[in-house]
């Protein structure tokens, strides 16, 4: 009997993995057998009633794990429509790791929490949905709108930028959609402001978060992904992440140091050492015209005091009052002052964005 149960589990698990999903279970003999495998360490259970092989789960990144849970939940609850940051993950947008949970859905059965509180359901009737990444989710425009109005400027901008970069959505179309939704939605002003800054040029969510943080600190928005000439290869351009050109002609270049380019074997050209050598050669060519070059990490972007000190030391120009203090608290403003403040309450502690 146990051999038959084990065979069934293996078949079901392989089929779930083929779909990129966790295996969902129902009360009964298979559930008891899955629980025994969980106790032995052979399986993991990322959510109640969902299972995956521990070895396979360890190889998945944050986005793949989230989608695996969502696909299984979609099988368990066919009436659920994923929304908010969960829908953003399904649409392959840049979502900060800390925003992957709780999973967010809309359902006609009412607002409540499911699966140990790790799935948040909101009430909605006849929500327009699309099928994307194997799950039912809100449309791209609605997804971006909800994320921009519910989350802080840096994380909302990362999602909006990636929608323009990946999703075939134009900046004008996004602004028009937000305007059409109107102020009846909580966070409308925040969404409208974020949409006005959306730009497809940042290569990843962390660049978007860095750009938004610069603006929060009162600095002039930089030009993005700017080509500079390669002195050793005429006609070939090297791109820099951020650039400011001062009135006196001084050029300041900002470069975000991403660890993935060094450690990811698919991106480092064969080894971390080769990636570091290639980056040093690139920077030596960029410096031939003697610009100022600021290098900063995601961790430095997340520390508003240190990031502000870095930008200030290198002479990055300011063009407006800061919207946050260096500790991450809102910058004091007169009562009559406009602008968006509510979403800029704190530093962002988990900045890495899953693409």
mmCIF file of N, CA and C in Angstrom, residues 21-77:
data_model
loop_
_atom_site.group_PDB
_atom_site.id
_atom_site.type_symbol
_atom_site.label_atom_id
_atom_site.label_comp_id
_atom_site.label_asym_id
_atom_site.label_seq_id
_atom_site.Cartn_x
_atom_site.Cartn_y
_atom_site.Cartn_z
ATOM 1 N N UNK A 21 4.653 24.534 -10.162
ATOM 2 C CA UNK A 21 3.741 24.760 -9.042
ATOM 3 C C UNK A 21 4.113 23.871 -7.868
ATOM 4 N N UNK A 22 3.679 24.281 -6.677
ATOM 5 C CA UNK A 22 3.722 23.390 -5.530
ATOM 6 C C UNK A 22 2.636 22.330 -5.700
ATOM 7 N N UNK A 23 2.762 21.259 -4.946
ATOM 8 C CA UNK A 23 1.726 20.226 -4.940
ATOM 9 C C UNK A 23 0.731 20.559 -3.840
ATOM 10 N N UNK A 24 -0.531 20.689 -4.210
ATOM 11 C CA UNK A 24 -1.565 20.959 -3.213
ATOM 12 C C UNK A 24 -2.157 19.631 -2.739
ATOM 13 N N UNK A 25 -2.588 19.607 -1.490
ATOM 14 C CA UNK A 25 -3.122 18.351 -0.953
ATOM 15 C C UNK A 25 -4.486 18.566 -0.326
ATOM 16 N N UNK A 26 -5.217 17.460 -0.219
ATOM 17 C CA UNK A 26 -6.519 17.439 0.433
ATOM 18 C C UNK A 26 -6.454 16.402 1.556
ATOM 19 N N UNK A 27 -7.289 16.536 2.589
ATOM 20 C CA UNK A 27 -7.267 15.550 3.677
ATOM 21 C C UNK A 27 -7.440 14.134 3.136
ATOM 22 N N UNK A 28 -6.685 13.195 3.688
ATOM 23 C CA UNK A 28 -6.762 11.814 3.245
ATOM 24 C C UNK A 28 -5.410 11.145 3.334
ATOM 25 N N UNK A 29 -5.297 9.975 2.731
ATOM 26 C CA UNK A 29 -4.077 9.187 2.878
ATOM 27 C C UNK A 29 -2.881 9.859 2.224
ATOM 28 N N UNK A 30 -3.082 10.541 1.070
ATOM 29 C CA UNK A 30 -1.958 11.230 0.441
ATOM 30 C C UNK A 30 -1.464 12.369 1.322
ATOM 31 N N UNK A 31 -2.385 13.068 1.958
ATOM 32 C CA UNK A 31 -1.988 14.170 2.839
ATOM 33 C C UNK A 31 -1.142 13.649 3.996
ATOM 34 N N UNK A 32 -1.554 12.529 4.579
ATOM 35 C CA UNK A 32 -0.785 11.961 5.689
ATOM 36 C C UNK A 32 0.601 11.530 5.224
ATOM 37 N N UNK A 33 0.670 10.966 4.021
ATOM 38 C CA UNK A 33 1.971 10.554 3.490
ATOM 39 C C UNK A 33 2.854 11.768 3.204
ATOM 40 N N UNK A 34 2.261 12.841 2.702
ATOM 41 C CA UNK A 34 3.022 14.070 2.465
ATOM 42 C C UNK A 34 3.555 14.640 3.773
ATOM 43 N N UNK A 35 2.743 14.586 4.826
ATOM 44 C CA UNK A 35 3.185 15.087 6.129
ATOM 45 C C UNK A 35 4.354 14.262 6.663
ATOM 46 N N UNK A 36 4.346 12.955 6.429
ATOM 47 C CA UNK A 36 5.479 12.129 6.864
ATOM 48 C C UNK A 36 6.746 12.526 6.121
ATOM 49 N N UNK A 37 6.621 12.781 4.825
ATOM 50 C CA UNK A 37 7.796 13.218 4.062
ATOM 51 C C UNK A 37 8.262 14.600 4.514
ATOM 52 N N UNK A 38 7.325 15.430 4.910
ATOM 53 C CA UNK A 38 7.684 16.750 5.432
ATOM 54 C C UNK A 38 8.487 16.608 6.719
ATOM 55 N N UNK A 39 8.058 15.730 7.617
ATOM 56 C CA UNK A 39 8.758 15.520 8.884
ATOM 57 C C UNK A 39 10.156 14.964 8.662
ATOM 58 N N UNK A 40 10.333 14.172 7.619
ATOM 59 C CA UNK A 40 11.654 13.586 7.344
ATOM 60 C C UNK A 40 12.605 14.571 6.683
ATOM 61 N N UNK A 41 12.085 15.716 6.220
ATOM 62 C CA UNK A 41 12.929 16.706 5.555
ATOM 63 C C UNK A 41 12.995 16.552 4.054
ATOM 64 N N UNK A 42 12.312 15.534 3.525
ATOM 65 C CA UNK A 42 12.318 15.331 2.076
ATOM 66 C C UNK A 42 11.524 16.420 1.365
ATOM 67 N N UNK A 43 10.467 16.895 2.023
ATOM 68 C CA UNK A 43 9.617 17.938 1.456
ATOM 69 C C UNK A 43 9.669 19.190 2.320
ATOM 70 N N UNK A 44 9.280 20.316 1.733
ATOM 71 C CA UNK A 44 9.029 21.550 2.477
ATOM 72 C C UNK A 44 7.578 21.937 2.228
ATOM 73 N N UNK A 45 7.034 22.740 3.144
ATOM 74 C CA UNK A 45 5.657 23.219 3.000
ATOM 75 C C UNK A 45 5.668 24.736 3.130
ATOM 76 N N UNK A 46 5.793 25.455 2.001
ATOM 77 C CA UNK A 46 5.879 26.916 2.067
ATOM 78 C C UNK A 46 4.599 27.582 2.549
ATOM 79 N N UNK A 47 3.467 26.914 2.358
ATOM 80 C CA UNK A 47 2.172 27.361 2.870
ATOM 81 C C UNK A 47 1.404 26.125 3.326
ATOM 82 N N UNK A 48 0.505 26.261 4.291
ATOM 83 C CA UNK A 48 -0.305 25.103 4.672
ATOM 84 C C UNK A 48 -0.980 24.463 3.462
ATOM 85 N N UNK A 49 -0.858 23.123 3.375
ATOM 86 C CA UNK A 49 -1.448 22.298 2.313
ATOM 87 C C UNK A 49 -0.691 22.382 0.989
ATOM 88 N N UNK A 50 0.437 23.087 0.946
ATOM 89 C CA UNK A 50 1.263 23.129 -0.260
ATOM 90 C C UNK A 50 2.613 22.490 0.042
ATOM 91 N N UNK A 51 3.120 21.703 -0.916
ATOM 92 C CA UNK A 51 4.355 20.958 -0.697
ATOM 93 C C UNK A 51 5.265 21.075 -1.920
ATOM 94 N N UNK A 52 6.568 20.932 -1.656
ATOM 95 C CA UNK A 52 7.563 20.899 -2.730
ATOM 96 C C UNK A 52 8.746 20.076 -2.246
ATOM 97 N N UNK A 53 9.463 19.479 -3.174
ATOM 98 C CA UNK A 53 10.673 18.749 -2.799
ATOM 99 C C UNK A 53 11.707 19.744 -2.273
ATOM 100 N N UNK A 54 12.292 19.448 -1.125
ATOM 101 C CA UNK A 54 13.225 20.376 -0.483
ATOM 102 C C UNK A 54 14.405 20.693 -1.396
ATOM 103 N N UNK A 55 14.927 19.679 -2.065
ATOM 104 C CA UNK A 55 16.085 19.887 -2.934
ATOM 105 C C UNK A 55 15.745 20.832 -4.079
ATOM 106 N N UNK A 56 14.586 20.650 -4.692
ATOM 107 C CA UNK A 56 14.178 21.516 -5.802
ATOM 108 C C UNK A 56 13.862 22.923 -5.310
ATOM 109 N N UNK A 57 13.242 23.032 -4.136
ATOM 110 C CA UNK A 57 12.851 24.342 -3.596
ATOM 111 C C UNK A 57 14.071 25.220 -3.346
ATOM 112 N N UNK A 58 15.157 24.594 -2.885
ATOM 113 C CA UNK A 58 16.374 25.366 -2.585
ATOM 114 C C UNK A 58 16.967 26.000 -3.829
ATOM 115 N N UNK A 59 16.700 25.452 -4.992
ATOM 116 C CA UNK A 59 17.274 25.990 -6.227
ATOM 117 C C UNK A 59 16.465 27.152 -6.799
ATOM 118 N N UNK A 60 15.267 27.406 -6.258
ATOM 119 C CA UNK A 60 14.388 28.430 -6.818
ATOM 120 C C UNK A 60 14.690 29.797 -6.228
ATOM 121 N N UNK A 61 14.607 30.829 -7.066
ATOM 122 C CA UNK A 61 14.696 32.196 -6.588
ATOM 123 C C UNK A 61 13.367 32.644 -6.009
ATOM 124 N N UNK A 62 13.338 33.878 -5.494
ATOM 125 C CA UNK A 62 12.130 34.380 -4.845
ATOM 126 C C UNK A 62 10.934 34.393 -5.793
ATOM 127 N N UNK A 63 11.131 34.865 -7.017
ATOM 128 C CA UNK A 63 10.012 34.936 -7.959
ATOM 129 C C UNK A 63 9.459 33.554 -8.276
ATOM 130 N N UNK A 64 10.350 32.573 -8.524
ATOM 131 C CA UNK A 64 9.886 31.225 -8.843
ATOM 132 C C UNK A 64 9.138 30.602 -7.669
ATOM 133 N N UNK A 65 9.601 30.870 -6.449
ATOM 134 C CA UNK A 65 8.899 30.336 -5.277
ATOM 135 C C UNK A 65 7.498 30.935 -5.158
ATOM 136 N N UNK A 66 7.421 32.246 -5.341
ATOM 137 C CA UNK A 66 6.117 32.900 -5.233
ATOM 138 C C UNK A 66 5.156 32.379 -6.293
ATOM 139 N N UNK A 67 5.632 32.264 -7.524
ATOM 140 C CA UNK A 67 4.765 31.764 -8.590
ATOM 141 C C UNK A 67 4.360 30.311 -8.352
ATOM 142 N N UNK A 68 5.260 29.512 -7.782
ATOM 143 C CA UNK A 68 4.911 28.117 -7.483
ATOM 144 C C UNK A 68 3.751 28.049 -6.500
ATOM 145 N N UNK A 69 3.783 28.906 -5.483
ATOM 146 C CA UNK A 69 2.676 28.938 -4.519
ATOM 147 C C UNK A 69 1.402 29.461 -5.171
ATOM 148 N N UNK A 70 1.527 30.503 -5.983
ATOM 149 C CA UNK A 70 0.349 31.090 -6.617
ATOM 150 C C UNK A 70 -0.336 30.100 -7.551
ATOM 151 N N UNK A 71 0.436 29.357 -8.321
ATOM 152 C CA UNK A 71 -0.165 28.396 -9.252
ATOM 153 C C UNK A 71 -0.916 27.303 -8.497
ATOM 154 N N UNK A 72 -0.338 26.844 -7.387
ATOM 155 C CA UNK A 72 -1.029 25.828 -6.599
ATOM 156 C C UNK A 72 -2.298 26.393 -5.965
ATOM 157 N N UNK A 73 -2.224 27.613 -5.454
ATOM 158 C CA UNK A 73 -3.409 28.236 -4.859
ATOM 159 C C UNK A 73 -4.498 28.460 -5.899
ATOM 160 N N UNK A 74 -4.082 28.768 -7.125
ATOM 161 C CA UNK A 74 -5.059 28.927 -8.189
ATOM 162 C C UNK A 74 -5.817 27.643 -8.472
ATOM 163 N N UNK A 75 -5.132 26.496 -8.302
ATOM 164 C CA UNK A 75 -5.812 25.206 -8.461
ATOM 165 C C UNK A 75 -6.783 24.960 -7.311
ATOM 166 N N UNK A 76 -6.372 25.332 -6.100
ATOM 167 C CA UNK A 76 -7.229 25.127 -4.934
ATOM 168 C C UNK A 76 -8.426 26.070 -4.919
ATOM 169 N N UNK A 77 -8.224 27.288 -5.439
ATOM 170 C CA UNK A 77 -9.262 28.328 -5.372
ATOM 171 C C UNK A 77 -9.450 28.944 -6.763
#
